[in-house]
CSV table of C-alpha atoms and ligand atoms in Angstrom, one decimal:
chain,number,residue,atom,x,y,z
A,23,MET,CA,-17.2,-24.8,-8.0
A,24,LYS,CA,-14.6,-24.8,-10.8
A,25,THR,CA,-12.7,-22.0,-11.9
A,26,GLN,CA,-9.4,-21.0,-13.5
A,27,VAL,CA,-7.9,-18.7,-11.0
A,28,ALA,CA,-9.1,-18.7,-7.4
A,29,ILE,CA,-8.5,-15.5,-5.6
A,30,ILE,CA,-8.3,-15.2,-1.9
A,31,GLY,CA,-8.9,-11.8,-0.6
A,32,GLY,CA,-11.2,-9.1,-2.0
A,33,GLY,CA,-8.8,-6.1,-1.3
A,34,PRO,CA,-7.1,-3.9,-4.0
A,35,SER,CA,-4.8,-6.8,-5.2
A,36,GLY,CA,-7.5,-9.5,-5.4
A,37,LEU,CA,-10.0,-7.3,-7.0
A,38,LEU,CA,-7.4,-5.9,-9.5
A,39,LEU,CA,-6.4,-9.3,-10.5
A,40,SER,CA,-9.9,-10.4,-10.9
A,41,GLN,CA,-11.0,-7.5,-13.3
A,42,LEU,CA,-7.7,-7.9,-15.4
A,43,LEU,CA,-8.1,-11.6,-16.0
A,44,HIS,CA,-12.1,-10.8,-16.8
A,45,THR,CA,-10.9,-8.5,-19.7
A,46,ARG,CA,-8.9,-11.2,-21.1
A,47,GLY,CA,-12.0,-13.8,-20.6
A,48,ILE,CA,-10.0,-15.6,-17.9
A,49,GLU,CA,-12.6,-16.9,-15.1
A,50,SER,CA,-12.1,-16.4,-11.4
A,51,ILE,CA,-13.6,-16.5,-8.1
A,52,VAL,CA,-12.6,-14.0,-5.3
A,53,LEU,CA,-13.1,-15.2,-1.5
A,54,GLU,CA,-13.3,-12.6,1.1
A,55,ARG,CA,-13.5,-12.9,4.7
A,56,LYS,CA,-15.1,-9.5,5.4
A,57,THR,CA,-18.3,-8.1,4.2
A,58,LYS,CA,-17.9,-5.5,1.1
A,59,ASP,CA,-18.9,-2.8,3.7
A,60,TYR,CA,-16.3,-3.6,6.2
A,61,VAL,CA,-13.6,-3.7,3.3
A,62,LEU,CA,-14.5,-0.2,2.1
A,63,SER,CA,-14.6,1.1,5.6
A,64,ARG,CA,-10.8,0.8,6.0
A,65,ILE,CA,-9.0,4.0,5.4
A,66,ARG,CA,-5.5,3.0,4.0
A,67,ALA,CA,-3.3,4.5,1.0
A,68,GLY,CA,-3.7,7.9,-0.8
A,69,VAL,CA,-1.1,8.1,-3.4
A,70,LEU,CA,-1.1,6.2,-6.7
A,71,GLU,CA,1.8,5.6,-9.0
A,72,GLN,CA,1.3,6.0,-12.8
A,73,GLY,CA,1.8,2.2,-13.2
A,74,LEU,CA,-1.4,1.7,-10.9
A,75,VAL,CA,-3.2,4.2,-12.9
A,76,ARG,CA,-2.3,2.5,-16.2
A,77,LEU,CA,-3.5,-1.0,-14.6
A,78,LEU,CA,-6.9,0.5,-13.5
A,79,GLU,CA,-7.2,1.9,-17.2
A,80,GLU,CA,-6.6,-1.6,-18.6
A,81,ALA,CA,-9.0,-2.9,-16.2
A,82,GLY,CA,-11.6,-0.3,-17.2
A,83,CYS,CA,-12.0,1.3,-13.7
A,84,ALA,CA,-10.0,4.5,-14.0
A,85,GLU,CA,-13.0,6.9,-15.0
A,86,ARG,CA,-13.8,8.2,-11.7
A,87,LEU,CA,-10.0,8.2,-10.7
A,88,HIS,CA,-9.5,10.7,-13.7
A,89,ALA,CA,-12.5,12.8,-12.7
A,90,GLU,CA,-11.8,12.9,-9.1
A,91,GLY,CA,-8.2,12.3,-8.4
A,92,TYR,CA,-5.6,15.1,-7.9
A,93,VAL,CA,-2.6,15.1,-10.0
A,94,HIS,CA,0.3,16.0,-7.8
A,95,ASP,CA,3.6,17.2,-9.5
A,96,GLY,CA,5.6,17.2,-6.4
A,97,THR,CA,5.6,17.2,-2.6
A,98,LEU,CA,6.8,19.2,0.2
A,99,VAL,CA,9.3,18.0,2.9
A,100,SER,CA,10.0,20.1,6.0
A,101,TYR,CA,12.4,19.9,8.9
A,102,GLY,CA,11.8,22.4,11.9
A,103,ASP,CA,10.4,25.6,10.2
A,104,GLU,CA,12.3,24.8,6.9
A,105,MET,CA,10.6,23.5,4.1
A,106,PHE,CA,11.5,22.7,0.3
A,107,ARG,CA,9.6,21.1,-2.5
A,108,VAL,CA,10.6,17.9,-4.5
A,109,ASP,CA,9.3,18.3,-8.2
A,110,PHE,CA,8.5,15.0,-9.3
A,111,THR,CA,7.5,16.2,-12.9
A,112,GLU,CA,10.8,18.1,-13.5
A,113,HIS,CA,12.9,15.1,-12.4
A,114,THR,CA,11.1,12.3,-13.8
A,115,GLY,CA,8.1,13.8,-16.4
A,116,THR,CA,5.8,11.8,-14.2
A,117,PRO,CA,3.3,13.1,-11.5
A,118,VAL,CA,1.4,10.9,-8.8
A,119,ILE,CA,-2.3,10.9,-8.4
A,120,VAL,CA,-4.2,11.5,-5.1
A,121,TYR,CA,-6.8,9.2,-4.9
A,122,GLY,CA,-7.8,7.1,-1.8
A,123,GLN,CA,-7.4,3.3,-1.7
A,124,THR,CA,-11.1,3.2,-0.5
A,125,GLU,CA,-12.2,4.8,-3.9
A,126,VAL,CA,-9.8,2.4,-5.9
A,127,THR,CA,-11.6,-0.4,-4.0
A,128,ARG,CA,-15.0,0.9,-4.5
A,129,ASP,CA,-14.4,1.1,-8.2
A,130,LEU,CA,-13.0,-2.3,-8.7
A,131,TYR,CA,-16.0,-3.7,-6.6
A,132,ALA,CA,-18.3,-1.9,-9.0
A,133,ALA,CA,-16.6,-3.3,-12.2
A,134,ARG,CA,-16.7,-6.8,-11.1
A,135,GLU,CA,-20.3,-6.7,-10.1
A,136,ALA,CA,-21.3,-4.9,-13.4
A,137,ALA,CA,-19.3,-7.8,-15.3
A,138,GLY,CA,-21.0,-10.4,-13.0
A,139,GLY,CA,-17.7,-11.4,-11.3
A,140,ILE,CA,-18.3,-14.1,-8.5
A,141,ILE,CA,-17.3,-12.5,-5.2
A,142,GLU,CA,-18.1,-14.7,-2.0
A,143,TYR,CA,-18.1,-12.7,1.2
A,144,GLU,CA,-17.8,-13.5,5.0
A,145,VAL,CA,-16.0,-16.8,4.2
A,146,GLU,CA,-14.4,-18.9,6.9
A,147,ASP,CA,-12.0,-21.8,7.4
A,148,VAL,CA,-10.2,-21.1,4.1
A,149,VAL,CA,-7.6,-23.8,3.3
A,150,ILE,CA,-5.5,-24.1,0.1
A,151,ASN,CA,-5.3,-27.9,-0.7
A,152,ASN,CA,-2.8,-29.2,-3.1
A,153,ALA,CA,-1.0,-26.0,-3.7
A,154,ASP,CA,2.0,-27.5,-5.3
A,155,SER,CA,0.0,-29.7,-7.7
A,156,ASP,CA,-1.7,-29.1,-11.2
A,157,ALA,CA,-5.0,-29.6,-9.3
A,158,PRO,CA,-5.1,-27.2,-6.5
A,159,TYR,CA,-8.5,-26.6,-4.6
A,160,ILE,CA,-9.8,-24.4,-1.9
A,161,THR,CA,-12.0,-25.4,0.9
A,162,TYR,CA,-13.9,-22.8,3.1
A,163,THR,CA,-17.2,-22.4,4.8
A,164,VAL,CA,-19.8,-19.6,4.5
A,165,GLY,CA,-22.3,-19.4,7.3
A,166,GLY,CA,-21.3,-23.0,8.5
A,167,GLU,CA,-21.8,-24.4,5.0
A,168,PRO,CA,-18.8,-26.3,3.6
A,169,ARG,CA,-17.9,-25.1,0.1
A,170,ARG,CA,-15.1,-26.3,-2.5
A,171,VAL,CA,-13.6,-24.4,-5.6
A,172,ASP,CA,-11.4,-26.5,-8.0
A,173,CYS,CA,-9.0,-24.4,-10.1
A,174,ASP,CA,-5.9,-24.2,-11.9
A,175,PHE,CA,-4.1,-21.7,-10.0
A,176,VAL,CA,-4.4,-19.8,-6.7
A,177,ALA,CA,-3.9,-16.1,-6.0
A,178,GLY,CA,-3.0,-15.5,-2.3
A,179,CYS,CA,-4.1,-11.6,-1.9
A,180,ASP,CA,-5.2,-12.0,1.6
A,181,GLY,CA,-3.0,-9.6,3.1
A,182,PHE,CA,-0.5,-9.7,5.9
A,183,HIS,CA,-2.8,-11.6,8.3
A,184,GLY,CA,-4.1,-14.0,5.7
A,185,ILE,CA,-3.5,-17.7,5.4
A,186,SER,CA,-2.0,-18.0,1.9
A,187,ARG,CA,1.7,-17.1,3.1
A,188,GLN,CA,1.2,-19.7,5.6
A,189,THR,CA,0.3,-22.4,3.1
A,190,ILE,CA,4.1,-22.3,1.8
A,191,PRO,CA,5.9,-24.5,4.1
A,192,LEU,CA,8.3,-23.1,6.7
A,193,ASP,CA,11.2,-25.1,4.9
A,194,VAL,CA,10.4,-23.3,1.7
A,195,ARG,CA,9.8,-19.9,2.9
A,196,ARG,CA,12.4,-17.4,4.0
A,197,GLU,CA,11.1,-14.2,5.8
A,198,TYR,CA,12.7,-10.9,6.4
A,199,GLU,CA,11.5,-8.4,8.8
A,200,LYS,CA,12.2,-4.9,10.4
A,201,VAL,CA,9.6,-3.8,13.0
A,202,TYR,CA,9.9,-0.2,13.8
A,203,PRO,CA,9.7,1.3,17.3
A,204,PHE,CA,6.6,3.6,16.7
A,205,GLY,CA,3.4,3.7,14.9
A,206,TRP,CA,1.4,6.3,13.0
A,207,LEU,CA,-1.8,7.8,14.3
A,208,GLY,CA,-4.0,8.8,11.5
A,209,ILE,CA,-7.1,10.8,11.5
A,210,LEU,CA,-9.5,11.9,8.7
A,211,SER,CA,-11.4,15.1,9.1
A,212,GLU,CA,-13.9,17.0,6.8
A,213,THR,CA,-11.5,19.9,6.6
A,214,PRO,CA,-9.7,21.6,3.6
A,215,PRO,CA,-6.0,20.5,3.4
A,216,VAL,CA,-3.4,22.6,4.8
A,217,ASN,CA,-1.5,22.7,1.7
A,218,HIS,CA,-2.4,21.7,-2.1
A,219,GLU,CA,0.5,19.1,-2.0
A,220,LEU,CA,1.5,16.7,0.7
A,221,ILE,CA,4.0,17.7,3.6
A,222,TYR,CA,6.1,15.0,4.9
A,223,ALA,CA,7.4,16.9,8.1
A,224,ASN,CA,10.6,15.6,10.2
A,225,SER,CA,10.5,17.5,13.8
A,226,THR,CA,12.3,17.2,17.0
A,227,ARG,CA,8.9,15.9,18.3
A,228,GLY,CA,8.5,13.1,15.5
A,229,PHE,CA,7.2,12.6,11.9
A,230,ALA,CA,4.1,14.1,10.6
A,231,LEU,CA,2.2,13.9,7.4
A,232,CYS,CA,-0.2,16.2,5.9
A,233,SER,CA,-2.3,14.4,3.2
A,234,MET,CA,-5.7,15.0,1.6
A,235,ARG,CA,-8.5,13.1,-0.1
A,236,ASN,CA,-10.5,16.0,-1.7
A,237,GLU,CA,-10.8,19.8,-1.2
A,238,ASN,CA,-12.7,19.0,2.0
A,239,LEU,CA,-11.3,15.7,3.2
A,240,SER,CA,-7.8,15.7,4.7
A,241,ARG,CA,-5.8,13.0,5.9
A,242,TYR,CA,-3.2,13.5,8.6
A,243,TYR,CA,-0.7,11.3,10.4
A,244,ILE,CA,1.6,11.9,13.5
A,245,GLN,CA,4.5,9.3,14.6
A,246,CYS,CA,3.3,8.0,17.9
A,247,SER,CA,4.4,5.3,20.7
A,248,LEU,CA,3.5,1.7,20.0
A,249,SER,CA,1.9,1.9,23.5
A,250,ASP,CA,-0.5,4.6,22.4
A,251,LYS,CA,-4.4,3.8,21.6
A,252,PRO,CA,-6.7,6.0,19.2
A,253,GLU,CA,-8.7,6.7,22.3
A,254,ASP,CA,-5.5,8.2,24.2
A,255,TRP,CA,-5.7,11.0,21.9
A,256,THR,CA,-8.6,13.7,21.9
A,257,ASP,CA,-8.9,15.6,18.5
A,258,GLU,CA,-7.6,18.9,20.5
A,259,ALA,CA,-4.5,16.9,21.5
A,260,PHE,CA,-3.9,15.5,18.1
A,261,TRP,CA,-4.2,18.9,16.6
A,262,GLN,CA,-2.0,20.6,19.3
A,263,GLU,CA,0.7,18.0,18.4
A,264,LEU,CA,0.4,18.1,14.6
A,265,LYS,CA,0.7,22.2,14.8
A,266,ARG,CA,4.0,21.6,16.7
A,267,ARG,CA,5.4,19.3,14.1
A,268,ILE,CA,4.8,21.2,11.0
A,269,PRO,CA,6.4,24.7,9.9
A,270,ALA,CA,4.9,27.7,11.9
A,271,ASP,CA,3.6,29.2,8.6
A,272,GLN,CA,1.8,25.9,7.9
A,273,ALA,CA,0.5,25.7,11.4
A,274,ALA,CA,-0.7,29.0,11.2
A,275,LYS,CA,-3.4,28.1,8.3
A,276,LEU,CA,-4.2,24.6,9.4
A,277,VAL,CA,-8.1,24.2,9.6
A,278,THR,CA,-8.9,21.8,12.4
A,279,GLY,CA,-12.2,20.1,12.8
A,280,PRO,CA,-13.7,16.8,14.6
A,281,SER,CA,-12.0,13.5,13.3
A,282,ILE,CA,-14.2,11.1,11.3
A,283,GLU,CA,-11.8,8.3,11.5
A,284,LYS,CA,-9.0,7.8,14.1
A,285,SER,CA,-6.6,4.6,14.0
A,286,ILE,CA,-3.0,3.6,14.6
A,287,ALA,CA,-1.1,1.7,12.2
A,288,PRO,CA,2.2,-0.1,13.3
A,289,LEU,CA,5.1,0.1,11.0
A,290,ARG,CA,7.2,-2.7,9.5
A,291,SER,CA,9.3,-3.7,6.6
A,292,PHE,CA,8.7,-7.4,5.8
A,293,VAL,CA,9.2,-9.8,2.7
A,294,THR,CA,8.7,-13.5,2.4
A,295,GLU,CA,10.6,-15.2,-0.4
A,296,PRO,CA,9.6,-17.0,-2.7
A,297,MET,CA,6.2,-15.6,-3.7
A,298,ARG,CA,5.3,-18.7,-5.4
A,299,TYR,CA,4.8,-22.1,-4.3
A,300,GLY,CA,3.5,-24.7,-7.0
A,301,ASN,CA,0.5,-23.1,-8.4
A,302,LEU,CA,-0.1,-20.6,-5.2
A,303,PHE,CA,1.2,-17.1,-6.2
A,304,LEU,CA,1.3,-14.5,-3.3
A,305,CYS,CA,0.4,-10.9,-4.3
A,306,GLY,CA,0.5,-7.5,-2.2
A,307,ASP,CA,0.5,-7.5,1.7
A,308,ALA,CA,0.4,-11.4,1.7
A,309,ALA,CA,4.1,-11.4,0.7
A,310,HIS,CA,5.2,-7.9,1.6
A,311,ILE,CA,4.6,-5.1,3.9
A,312,VAL,CA,6.5,-1.6,4.0
A,313,PRO,CA,6.2,1.3,6.4
A,314,PRO,CA,3.7,3.8,4.5
A,315,THR,CA,6.3,6.6,4.6
A,316,GLY,CA,6.8,6.1,0.8
A,317,ALA,CA,3.2,5.2,-0.4
A,318,LYS,CA,4.4,2.0,-1.6
A,319,GLY,CA,2.2,-0.4,-0.1
A,320,LEU,CA,-0.8,-0.3,-2.5
A,321,ASN,CA,1.6,0.4,-5.3
A,322,THR,CA,3.8,-2.4,-5.0
A,323,ALA,CA,0.7,-4.8,-4.6
A,324,ALA,CA,-0.1,-3.2,-8.2
A,325,SER,CA,3.2,-4.4,-9.7
A,326,ASP,CA,2.7,-7.8,-8.3
A,327,VAL,CA,-0.7,-8.0,-10.0
A,328,HIS,CA,0.9,-6.7,-13.2
A,329,TYR,CA,3.4,-9.4,-13.3
A,330,LEU,CA,1.0,-12.3,-12.3
A,331,TYR,CA,-1.9,-11.1,-14.4
A,332,ASN,CA,0.3,-11.1,-17.5
A,333,GLY,CA,2.2,-14.4,-16.7
A,334,LEU,CA,-1.5,-16.1,-16.3
A,335,ARG,CA,-2.7,-14.5,-19.7
A,336,ALA,CA,0.2,-15.7,-21.5
A,337,PHE,CA,-0.4,-19.2,-20.0
A,338,TYR,CA,-4.0,-19.3,-21.2
A,339,GLU,CA,-3.5,-17.5,-24.3
A,340,THR,CA,-0.2,-19.3,-25.5
A,341,GLY,CA,0.6,-21.8,-23.2
A,342,SER,CA,3.7,-20.4,-22.4
A,343,ARG,CA,4.8,-20.9,-18.5
A,344,GLU,CA,7.4,-18.3,-18.7
A,345,GLY,CA,5.6,-15.5,-17.2
A,346,ILE,CA,4.4,-17.7,-14.0
A,347,ASP,CA,7.7,-19.3,-13.8
A,348,SER,CA,9.6,-16.1,-13.5
A,349,TYR,CA,6.7,-14.4,-11.4
A,350,SER,CA,8.4,-14.6,-8.1
A,351,GLU,CA,11.6,-13.5,-9.2
A,352,LYS,CA,10.5,-10.5,-11.3
A,353,ALA,CA,8.1,-9.3,-8.7
A,354,LEU,CA,10.7,-9.6,-5.7
A,355,LYS,CA,13.3,-7.5,-7.7
A,356,ARG,CA,10.8,-4.5,-7.6
A,357,VAL,CA,9.3,-5.4,-4.1
A,358,TRP,CA,13.1,-5.1,-2.6
A,359,LYS,CA,13.6,-1.5,-4.3
A,360,ALA,CA,10.2,-0.2,-2.6
A,361,GLU,CA,11.4,-2.0,0.6
A,362,ARG,CA,14.6,-0.1,0.4
A,363,PHE,CA,13.1,3.3,-0.6
A,364,SER,CA,10.4,3.1,2.3
A,365,TRP,CA,13.1,2.1,4.6
A,366,TRP,CA,15.1,5.0,3.7
A,367,PHE,CA,12.6,7.6,3.7
A,368,SER,CA,11.5,6.4,7.2
A,369,SER,CA,14.8,6.5,8.6
A,370,LEU,CA,15.2,10.2,7.1
A,371,MET,CA,11.9,11.5,8.6
A,372,HIS,CA,11.3,9.7,12.0
A,373,ARG,CA,12.6,10.2,15.4
A,374,TYR,CA,14.0,7.0,16.6
A,375,PRO,CA,14.6,6.0,20.4
A,376,HIS,CA,18.4,6.5,21.4
A,377,GLN,CA,19.4,8.4,18.5
A,378,SER,CA,22.4,10.2,19.3
A,379,GLU,CA,23.3,13.9,18.8
A,380,PHE,CA,25.4,12.6,15.9
A,381,ASP,CA,22.7,10.7,14.5
A,382,LEU,CA,20.3,13.6,14.5
A,383,LYS,CA,23.0,15.8,12.8
A,384,MET,CA,23.3,13.4,10.4
A,385,GLN,CA,19.4,13.4,9.6
A,386,ILE,CA,19.5,17.2,9.0
A,387,ALA,CA,22.4,16.8,6.8
A,388,ASP,CA,20.6,14.4,4.6
A,389,LEU,CA,17.7,16.6,4.5
A,390,GLU,CA,19.9,19.5,3.3
A,391,PHE,CA,21.6,17.5,1.0
A,392,LEU,CA,18.3,16.3,-0.6
A,393,ARG,CA,17.2,20.0,-0.4
A,394,SER,CA,20.2,21.4,-2.3
A,395,ASN,CA,21.2,18.3,-4.7
A,396,LYS,CA,19.5,17.6,-8.1
A,397,ALA,CA,20.6,14.2,-8.1
A,398,ALA,CA,19.5,13.4,-4.7
A,399,GLN,CA,16.0,14.9,-5.6
A,400,GLN,CA,16.0,12.9,-8.8
A,401,ALA,CA,16.8,9.7,-7.1
A,402,MET,CA,13.8,10.5,-4.4
A,403,ALA,CA,11.4,11.4,-7.3
A,404,GLU,CA,12.1,8.2,-9.3
A,405,ASN,CA,11.4,6.1,-6.5
A,406,TYR,CA,8.3,8.0,-5.2
A,407,VAL,CA,6.5,8.1,-8.5
A,408,GLY,CA,7.3,4.5,-9.0
A,409,LEU,CA,10.2,2.5,-10.6
A,410,PRO,CA,9.5,0.7,-14.1
A,411,TYR,CA,7.7,-2.5,-13.9
B,17,FAS,P1,-5.4,-6.0,1.8
B,17,FAS,O1,-4.8,-6.2,3.3
B,17,FAS,O2,-5.8,-4.7,1.7
B,17,FAS,O3,-6.5,-6.9,1.6
B,17,FAS,C1,-6.5,-8.3,1.8
B,17,FAS,C2,-7.9,-8.9,2.0
B,17,FAS,O4,-7.9,-10.2,2.2
B,17,FAS,C3,-8.9,-8.1,2.9
B,17,FAS,O5,-10.0,-7.5,2.5
B,17,FAS,C4,-9.0,-9.4,4.0
B,17,FAS,O6,-10.5,-9.2,4.7
B,17,FAS,C5,-9.1,-10.5,3.2
B,17,FAS,N1,-8.6,-11.6,3.9
B,17,FAS,C6,-7.7,-11.8,4.8
B,17,FAS,N2,-7.7,-13.1,5.3
B,17,FAS,C7,-8.5,-13.8,4.7
B,17,FAS,C8,-8.8,-15.2,4.4
B,17,FAS,N3,-8.3,-16.1,5.4
B,17,FAS,N4,-9.7,-15.7,3.5
B,17,FAS,C9,-10.3,-14.6,2.6
B,17,FAS,N5,-10.2,-13.2,2.6
B,17,FAS,C10,-9.1,-13.0,3.6
B,17,FAS,N6,-0.3,1.7,1.9
B,17,FAS,C11,0.0,3.0,1.4
B,17,FAS,O7,0.6,3.3,0.4
B,17,FAS,N7,-0.3,4.1,2.2
B,17,FAS,C12,-0.9,4.2,3.4
B,17,FAS,O8,-1.2,5.1,4.1
B,17,FAS,C13,-1.1,2.7,4.2
B,17,FAS,N8,-1.6,2.9,5.3
B,17,FAS,C14,-2.1,1.4,5.8
B,17,FAS,C15,-2.8,1.4,6.7
B,17,FAS,C16,-3.0,0.2,7.5
B,17,FAS,C17,-3.5,-0.1,9.0
B,17,FAS,C18,-2.6,-1.0,6.7
B,17,FAS,C19,-3.1,-2.5,7.3
B,17,FAS,C20,-1.9,-0.8,5.7
B,17,FAS,C21,-1.9,0.3,5.0
B,17,FAS,N9,-1.0,0.6,3.6
B,17,FAS,C22,-0.9,1.7,3.1
B,17,FAS,C23,-0.8,-0.7,3.1
B,17,FAS,C24,-2.1,-1.1,2.1
B,17,FAS,O9,-2.5,0.2,1.5
B,17,FAS,C25,-1.9,-2.3,1.4
B,17,FAS,O10,-0.6,-2.1,0.7
B,17,FAS,C26,-2.8,-2.7,0.5
B,17,FAS,O11,-4.1,-2.8,1.3
B,17,FAS,C27,-2.4,-4.0,-0.2
B,17,FAS,O12,-3.6,-4.5,-0.7
B,17,FAS,P2,-3.9,-6.2,-0.5
B,17,FAS,O13,-2.6,-6.7,-1.0
B,17,FAS,O14,-5.2,-6.4,-1.4
B,17,FAS,O15,-4.0,-6.3,0.9
B,18,PHB,C1,-2.3,9.0,2.9
B,18,PHB,O1,-2.8,9.8,2.2
B,18,PHB,O2,-3.0,8.2,3.4
B,18,PHB,C2,-0.7,8.9,2.6
B,18,PHB,C3,-0.1,9.5,1.6
B,18,PHB,C4,1.1,9.4,1.4
B,18,PHB,C5,1.8,8.4,2.3
B,18,PHB,C6,1.2,7.6,3.4
B,18,PHB,C7,-0.2,7.9,3.4
B,18,PHB,O3,3.3,8.2,2.2
């Protein structure tokens, strides 16, 4: 097969790029390792920045998002029984939209299928050949049958465990990583959310987050040990622990119920530089990872896609290489700001082993400052709703 852009990975990055390219008549093929159902079974992000919303509108995939998504003008932050609100719209004029990544991915699959987009599922043995040439090609197998796609460009959208990043030679790649000494145990329950806005909770027992997907589907997280397994936690134990980490008045109204999904996500900050090697461009989790505290994972994948889409569009429409040549530098500038915010918010809200009494006092002082200072709230709000592309 021959195409203009070969995209490895059928998650939100790869699908959004493919759909945006399609709107400009640029051909692509998406190669996905799993089945569509498997991809849609993953429970991931829940908060969308306006930048991602605008990209989905440009891709013609925002109708359900606007019909079913929830506009959130702010968030709640608690510490012990204290709680305050950071008003995004007051400080930035911009809200966020609460709409699950699963639904974003579902909408993107539907759009690609409606447009006759080529998506190959259950691909294996994917290899990017001649990435640093003008004639890269992908070899892979489906059901043991060898396949090949010749292309102009390759978009590596295959996530943290994909092969694209590994294609960049070690003497070219520089990697930066911070692994956090805890994970997030998350559950999904068919219960009404405890509050109509998210609650980020710092407690002496560890971090907790109260989120939602709709008025009868809630998403909750508690910081847990890296040695924990989901099966170590009964639903009852989870609910009891969550109640001990959020303010008493919120715990009193928490509606509990059976979990329909329970998983543990490890937390890391990770960036690989550069995000380009010849005609291979890395997007999203293939290039960077953030702790989900600041809801930046999916949203930073979106800004990568924005830069790469516009670079490829300029190349095919005008012959200009400026956008693709500046892709890595432009994307990384915003990636590192998202890394900083995610690291800062994680440091503020979690309990770390070996924290001294002084360290804990500094956390509370930081929270009190955020509670009382307009400039501090503005800075947090600007990062949370999404810095400019
Ligand atoms: P993805 O990992 O979503 O997609 C990559 C795709 O490539 C996958 O479908 C995979 O099957 C495929 N693939 C991998 N290797 C391949 C190969 N060799 N060949 C072909 N295909 C291949 N972000 C938030 O903002 N909030 C959250 O709460 C949150 N929770 C998360 C929980 C977990 C467990 C994880 C792993 C991530 C979480 N994230 C969260 C971040 C997440 O939302 C990512 O930022 C987002 O999925 C990025 O999208 P992609 O870059 O498309 O990568
Ligand atoms: C979620 O709803 O899954 C969610 C929301 C905000 C975050 C992380 C996860 O910061």
